[in-house]
Amino acid sequence: MVYAFQKDSYVKKVTTNVFSSKPSTISVSVNGKKKEIKEGYDVILEDTVLFPEGGGQPDDRGVIANIPVLRVIKKGGQVVHFTERSLPEGAEVDVEVDWTRRFDHMQQHSGQHLITAVAEDLFKFHTTSWNLGEVVSYIELDTTVVTNEQLNELETVLNQKIRDCVPVTVHMYPQGAPELQQVRTRLELPEDHVEPVRVVEIKEVDLNTCCGTHVSNLSHLQVIKLLYVEKGKRNKTNLYFLVGERVLKYISKAVDREKALTTVLKCRPEEHVQMAEKVQKALKATQKVNMILMM
């Protein structure tokens, strides 16, 4: 079965039928810490626009017949939607995705593919894993050192690819097709894999097996900002990044902090560091005098 979200990541809504709706439970976090069991129903549809968690990408959110979907997972070849209300089997329903969340994930995931491919091409840095975070994402590189010069060069090339409006295409191949020998990663497929193998191509940049949702052109990424690197596990380096709307949100928060510091330090933004160092030195001098007076 090839679902609507696999064919076209830009489809926001589809009308389909309920195949089954059975009582179930899920474990959910409360305030990001405590886990609690929530009762509901596992709903399987004949088709869906909601992406189930996989390939490093979180699952979609959305509604089925205006009923919120709280989790989407894959079991075998079927997509299972968890809802708090049951749906009658055989009923015709509209399924709609939370587009804001979906497009954000599309930008981050396609951005990751681009960063991975270009980093490998420029510096032979191979990506060993990645994480799509709620605020910042990162890729794990199989190197112990990434210099600032390499980061700057990588970021320049990435954003040039975006300005070049490079197309991104999804291909479907049967298992064992000769085209699959050309992809960057040829991981073993899950034992329960029953559908065609999905390959995402960034023209003349990357060809990779992937189940996730992606943009159709790199121009839709808008911009990529590489933030920083930190030491990872087992001689790896984690490279943190933002793509698209997340860059704009990051800049907006940075500007707000800059305005606040300008008010507190009473100087221009380009003088913030110098003024903060001056205040710090004055504070240390005052503390030293106080210690002497107390002796």
CSV table of C-alpha atoms in Angstrom, one decimal:
chain,number,residue,atom,x,y,z
A,1,MET,CA,0.0,0.0,0.0
A,2,VAL,CA,1.3,3.4,-1.0
A,3,TYR,CA,-0.3,6.2,1.1
A,4,ALA,CA,-1.1,9.7,0.0
A,5,PHE,CA,1.7,11.2,2.2
A,6,GLN,CA,4.2,8.9,0.4
A,7,LYS,CA,3.2,10.1,-3.0
A,8,ASP,CA,3.0,13.8,-2.3
A,9,SER,CA,4.1,15.5,0.9
A,10,TYR,CA,2.1,18.6,0.0
A,11,VAL,CA,-1.3,16.9,0.1
A,12,LYS,CA,-3.0,18.3,3.2
A,13,LYS,CA,-6.3,16.4,3.1
A,14,VAL,CA,-7.8,13.2,1.8
A,15,THR,CA,-11.2,11.5,1.9
A,16,THR,CA,-11.0,7.8,2.7
A,17,ASN,CA,-12.8,5.0,4.6
A,18,VAL,CA,-12.3,3.6,8.1
A,19,PHE,CA,-10.9,0.0,7.9
A,20,SER,CA,-10.9,-0.7,11.6
A,21,SER,CA,-11.2,1.1,15.0
A,22,LYS,CA,-10.2,-0.9,18.1
A,23,PRO,CA,-9.7,0.0,21.8
A,24,SER,CA,-6.1,0.7,22.7
A,25,THR,CA,-3.8,2.7,25.1
A,26,ILE,CA,-0.7,4.9,24.7
A,27,SER,CA,1.8,6.2,27.2
A,28,VAL,CA,2.1,10.0,27.1
A,29,SER,CA,4.3,12.5,28.9
A,30,VAL,CA,2.9,15.0,31.3
A,31,ASN,CA,4.8,18.2,31.5
A,32,GLY,CA,7.7,16.5,29.7
A,33,LYS,CA,8.3,14.2,32.7
A,34,LYS,CA,5.8,11.9,34.2
A,35,LYS,CA,4.2,9.2,32.0
A,36,GLU,CA,0.5,8.4,32.1
A,37,ILE,CA,-1.6,5.9,30.2
A,38,LYS,CA,-4.3,7.3,28.0
A,39,GLU,CA,-7.1,5.2,26.7
A,40,GLY,CA,-8.4,5.5,23.2
A,41,TYR,CA,-8.6,3.7,19.8
A,42,ASP,CA,-6.3,2.5,17.2
A,43,VAL,CA,-7.8,3.6,13.9
A,44,ILE,CA,-6.7,2.1,10.5
A,45,LEU,CA,-7.8,3.9,7.3
A,46,GLU,CA,-7.7,2.8,3.7
A,47,ASP,CA,-5.5,5.9,3.0
A,48,THR,CA,-4.0,8.7,5.0
A,49,VAL,CA,-2.1,12.0,4.7
A,50,LEU,CA,-0.6,11.5,8.2
A,51,PHE,CA,3.0,10.4,8.4
A,52,PRO,CA,3.9,7.8,11.1
A,53,GLU,CA,7.1,8.2,13.1
A,54,GLY,CA,10.1,6.8,11.2
A,55,GLY,CA,13.5,7.6,9.6
A,56,GLY,CA,14.4,10.1,12.4
A,57,GLN,CA,11.2,12.1,11.7
A,58,PRO,CA,8.5,12.5,14.3
A,59,ASP,CA,4.9,11.6,13.4
A,60,ASP,CA,2.3,14.0,12.1
A,61,ARG,CA,-0.6,15.5,14.0
A,62,GLY,CA,-4.0,16.1,12.4
A,63,VAL,CA,-7.7,15.2,12.6
A,64,ILE,CA,-9.9,12.4,11.3
A,65,ALA,CA,-13.5,13.6,10.9
A,66,ASN,CA,-12.5,16.5,13.2
A,67,ILE,CA,-11.3,14.1,15.9
A,68,PRO,CA,-7.7,14.9,17.0
A,69,VAL,CA,-5.0,12.3,16.2
A,70,LEU,CA,-2.6,12.0,19.1
A,71,ARG,CA,-0.1,9.6,17.7
A,72,VAL,CA,0.7,7.9,14.4
A,73,ILE,CA,2.8,4.7,14.1
A,74,LYS,CA,3.4,2.0,11.6
A,75,LYS,CA,2.7,-1.7,12.2
A,76,GLY,CA,3.7,-3.8,9.3
A,77,GLY,CA,2.4,-2.2,6.2
A,78,GLN,CA,-0.4,-0.3,8.0
A,79,VAL,CA,-0.5,3.2,9.5
A,80,VAL,CA,-2.2,3.2,12.9
A,81,HIS,CA,-3.8,6.5,14.2
A,82,PHE,CA,-4.5,6.8,17.9
A,83,THR,CA,-7.6,8.8,18.8
A,84,GLU,CA,-9.6,9.3,22.0
A,85,ARG,CA,-12.9,8.5,20.2
A,86,SER,CA,-13.9,5.6,18.1
A,87,LEU,CA,-14.9,5.8,14.5
A,88,PRO,CA,-17.4,3.5,12.8
A,89,GLU,CA,-15.8,0.9,10.5
A,90,GLY,CA,-16.6,1.5,6.8
A,91,ALA,CA,-17.4,5.2,7.4
A,92,GLU,CA,-16.2,7.8,4.9
A,93,VAL,CA,-14.0,10.4,6.6
A,94,ASP,CA,-11.8,13.4,5.9
A,95,VAL,CA,-8.3,13.2,7.2
A,96,GLU,CA,-6.4,16.4,7.5
A,97,VAL,CA,-2.8,17.1,8.5
A,98,ASP,CA,-1.5,19.8,10.8
A,99,TRP,CA,0.2,21.7,8.0
A,100,THR,CA,2.4,23.9,10.1
A,101,ARG,CA,4.0,21.0,11.9
A,102,ARG,CA,4.2,19.0,8.6
A,103,PHE,CA,5.9,21.7,6.6
A,104,ASP,CA,8.4,22.4,9.5
A,105,HIS,CA,9.3,18.7,9.5
A,106,MET,CA,9.6,18.7,5.7
A,107,GLN,CA,12.1,21.6,5.8
A,108,GLN,CA,14.2,20.1,8.6
A,109,HIS,CA,14.3,16.6,7.0
A,110,SER,CA,15.2,17.8,3.5
A,111,GLY,CA,17.7,20.2,5.1
A,112,GLN,CA,19.3,17.2,6.8
A,113,HIS,CA,19.6,15.3,3.5
A,114,LEU,CA,21.2,18.3,1.9
A,115,ILE,CA,23.7,18.9,4.8
A,116,THR,CA,24.6,15.2,5.0
A,117,ALA,CA,25.2,14.9,1.2
A,118,VAL,CA,27.3,18.1,1.0
A,119,ALA,CA,29.3,17.4,4.1
A,120,GLU,CA,30.2,14.0,2.7
A,121,ASP,CA,31.1,15.5,-0.7
A,122,LEU,CA,33.2,18.3,0.7
A,123,PHE,CA,35.0,16.8,3.6
A,124,LYS,CA,34.2,13.0,3.6
A,125,PHE,CA,32.2,13.5,6.8
A,126,HIS,CA,29.6,10.7,7.0
A,127,THR,CA,26.4,11.1,8.9
A,128,THR,CA,25.8,8.2,11.3
A,129,SER,CA,22.5,9.4,12.8
A,130,TRP,CA,20.3,12.5,13.1
A,131,ASN,CA,17.7,14.0,15.4
A,132,LEU,CA,14.8,16.2,14.4
A,133,GLY,CA,14.3,18.2,17.6
A,134,GLU,CA,11.4,20.4,18.6
A,135,VAL,CA,13.5,23.6,18.4
A,136,VAL,CA,17.0,22.6,17.0
A,137,SER,CA,18.0,19.5,15.1
A,138,TYR,CA,21.4,17.9,14.7
A,139,ILE,CA,23.3,15.3,12.6
A,140,GLU,CA,26.0,13.0,14.1
A,141,LEU,CA,29.2,13.0,12.0
A,142,ASP,CA,31.9,10.4,12.1
A,143,THR,CA,34.7,12.8,12.8
A,144,THR,CA,36.2,14.2,16.0
A,145,VAL,CA,36.9,17.7,14.6
A,146,VAL,CA,34.9,20.1,12.5
A,147,THR,CA,36.6,23.5,12.2
A,148,ASN,CA,34.9,26.9,11.9
A,149,GLU,CA,36.4,27.2,8.4
A,150,GLN,CA,34.7,24.0,7.4
A,151,LEU,CA,31.4,25.1,8.9
A,152,ASN,CA,31.5,28.4,7.0
A,153,GLU,CA,32.3,26.7,3.7
A,154,LEU,CA,29.6,24.1,4.3
A,155,GLU,CA,27.0,26.7,5.1
A,156,THR,CA,27.9,28.7,2.0
A,157,VAL,CA,27.5,25.7,-0.3
A,158,LEU,CA,24.2,24.7,1.3
A,159,ASN,CA,22.6,28.1,0.8
A,160,GLN,CA,23.9,28.3,-2.8
A,161,LYS,CA,22.1,25.0,-3.5
A,162,ILE,CA,18.9,26.6,-2.1
A,163,ARG,CA,19.3,29.7,-4.3
A,164,ASP,CA,19.9,27.4,-7.3
A,165,CYS,CA,16.3,26.0,-6.7
A,166,VAL,CA,17.5,22.4,-7.1
A,167,PRO,CA,14.5,20.1,-7.5
A,168,VAL,CA,13.7,17.2,-5.1
A,169,THR,CA,12.0,14.2,-6.5
A,170,VAL,CA,10.5,11.0,-4.9
A,171,HIS,CA,10.9,7.7,-6.7
A,172,MET,CA,9.2,4.4,-6.0
A,173,TYR,CA,11.1,1.2,-6.9
A,174,PRO,CA,10.3,-2.5,-6.4
A,175,GLN,CA,12.6,-4.3,-4.1
A,176,GLY,CA,15.7,-5.5,-5.9
A,177,ALA,CA,15.5,-2.9,-8.7
A,178,PRO,CA,18.9,-2.0,-10.2
A,179,GLU,CA,18.3,1.7,-9.5
A,180,LEU,CA,18.6,1.0,-5.8
A,181,GLN,CA,22.3,0.2,-6.2
A,182,GLN,CA,23.0,3.9,-6.9
A,183,VAL,CA,21.6,5.3,-3.6
A,184,ARG,CA,23.9,6.7,-0.9
A,185,THR,CA,22.6,4.4,1.8
A,186,ARG,CA,21.5,0.8,1.2
A,187,LEU,CA,20.3,-0.3,4.6
A,188,GLU,CA,18.5,-3.6,5.0
A,189,LEU,CA,14.7,-3.1,4.8
A,190,PRO,CA,12.6,-4.1,7.8
A,191,GLU,CA,11.3,-7.7,7.7
A,192,ASP,CA,7.7,-6.4,7.5
A,193,HIS,CA,8.4,-4.1,4.6
A,194,VAL,CA,5.7,-4.8,2.0
A,195,GLU,CA,5.5,-1.7,-0.2
A,196,PRO,CA,7.9,-0.3,-2.9
A,197,VAL,CA,11.2,1.2,-1.8
A,198,ARG,CA,11.0,4.9,-1.6
A,199,VAL,CA,14.0,7.0,-2.8
A,200,VAL,CA,14.4,10.7,-2.4
A,201,GLU,CA,16.6,12.5,-5.0
A,202,ILE,CA,18.1,15.9,-4.7
A,203,LYS,CA,19.1,16.5,-8.4
A,204,GLU,CA,22.9,16.0,-8.9
A,205,VAL,CA,23.4,16.2,-5.1
A,206,ASP,CA,21.9,13.2,-3.3
A,207,LEU,CA,20.0,9.9,-3.9
A,208,ASN,CA,18.9,8.2,-0.7
A,209,THR,CA,16.3,5.7,0.6
A,210,CYS,CA,13.9,7.5,2.9
A,211,CYS,CA,10.3,7.1,4.2
A,212,GLY,CA,9.9,10.7,5.4
A,213,THR,CA,8.2,13.8,4.0
A,214,HIS,CA,10.2,16.3,1.9
A,215,VAL,CA,10.0,19.6,0.0
A,216,SER,CA,9.8,19.4,-3.8
A,217,ASN,CA,12.4,22.0,-4.4
A,218,LEU,CA,15.4,23.2,-2.2
A,219,SER,CA,14.1,26.8,-2.6
A,220,HIS,CA,11.3,25.8,-0.2
A,221,LEU,CA,13.9,25.4,2.5
A,222,GLN,CA,14.4,29.2,2.4
A,223,VAL,CA,17.7,29.2,4.3
A,224,ILE,CA,20.0,26.9,6.4
A,225,LYS,CA,21.9,28.1,9.5
A,226,LEU,CA,24.6,25.9,11.0
A,227,LEU,CA,24.7,26.8,14.7
A,228,TYR,CA,27.5,25.0,16.4
A,229,VAL,CA,29.2,21.7,16.9
A,230,GLU,CA,29.8,19.7,20.1
A,231,LYS,CA,31.6,16.5,21.0
A,232,GLY,CA,29.4,13.4,20.4
A,233,LYS,CA,29.6,9.8,21.5
A,234,ARG,CA,32.3,7.4,20.4
A,235,ASN,CA,34.6,9.9,18.5
A,236,LYS,CA,31.7,11.6,16.8
A,237,THR,CA,30.7,15.2,16.4
A,238,ASN,CA,27.2,16.6,16.6
A,239,LEU,CA,26.4,19.4,14.2
A,240,TYR,CA,23.3,21.5,15.2
A,241,PHE,CA,21.3,23.3,12.6
A,242,LEU,CA,18.1,25.2,11.7
A,243,VAL,CA,16.2,25.3,8.5
A,244,GLY,CA,13.5,27.7,7.1
A,245,GLU,CA,11.0,29.1,9.4
A,246,ARG,CA,13.1,28.0,12.4
A,247,VAL,CA,15.9,30.4,11.3
A,248,LEU,CA,13.4,33.3,11.2
A,249,LYS,CA,12.1,32.4,14.7
A,250,TYR,CA,15.7,32.1,16.0
A,251,ILE,CA,16.6,35.5,14.6
A,252,SER,CA,13.5,37.1,16.0
A,253,LYS,CA,14.4,35.9,19.5
A,254,ALA,CA,18.0,37.0,19.0
A,255,VAL,CA,16.8,40.5,18.1
A,256,ASP,CA,14.6,40.7,21.2
A,257,ARG,CA,17.6,39.7,23.4
A,258,GLU,CA,19.8,42.3,21.6
A,259,LYS,CA,17.2,45.0,22.3
A,260,ALA,CA,17.0,44.0,25.9
A,261,LEU,CA,20.8,44.1,26.3
A,262,THR,CA,21.0,47.4,24.6
A,263,THR,CA,18.6,48.8,27.2
A,264,VAL,CA,20.5,47.2,30.1
A,265,LEU,CA,24.0,47.9,29.0
A,266,LYS,CA,23.2,51.3,27.5
A,267,CYS,CA,25.3,50.8,24.4
A,268,ARG,CA,25.0,49.8,20.8
A,269,PRO,CA,24.7,46.1,19.9
A,270,GLU,CA,28.2,45.9,18.4
A,271,GLU,CA,29.5,47.1,21.8
A,272,HIS,CA,27.6,44.5,23.9
A,273,VAL,CA,30.6,42.1,24.5
A,274,GLN,CA,33.0,44.9,25.3
A,275,MET,CA,30.6,46.5,27.7
A,276,ALA,CA,29.7,43.1,29.4
A,277,GLU,CA,33.5,42.5,29.9
A,278,LYS,CA,33.8,46.0,31.4
A,279,VAL,CA,30.9,45.4,33.8
A,280,GLN,CA,32.4,42.0,34.8
A,281,LYS,CA,35.8,43.5,35.5
A,282,ALA,CA,34.2,46.2,37.6
A,283,LEU,CA,32.2,43.6,39.5
A,284,LYS,CA,35.3,41.6,40.3
A,285,ALA,CA,37.1,44.7,41.4
A,286,THR,CA,34.3,45.6,43.7
A,287,GLN,CA,34.1,42.1,45.2
A,288,LYS,CA,37.9,42.3,45.9
A,289,VAL,CA,37.6,45.6,47.7
A,290,ASN,CA,34.7,44.2,49.8
A,291,MET,CA,36.8,41.2,50.8
A,292,ILE,CA,39.6,43.5,51.9
A,293,LEU,CA,37.3,45.7,54.0
A,294,MET,CA,35.8,42.6,55.7
A,295,MET,CA,39.2,41.3,56.8
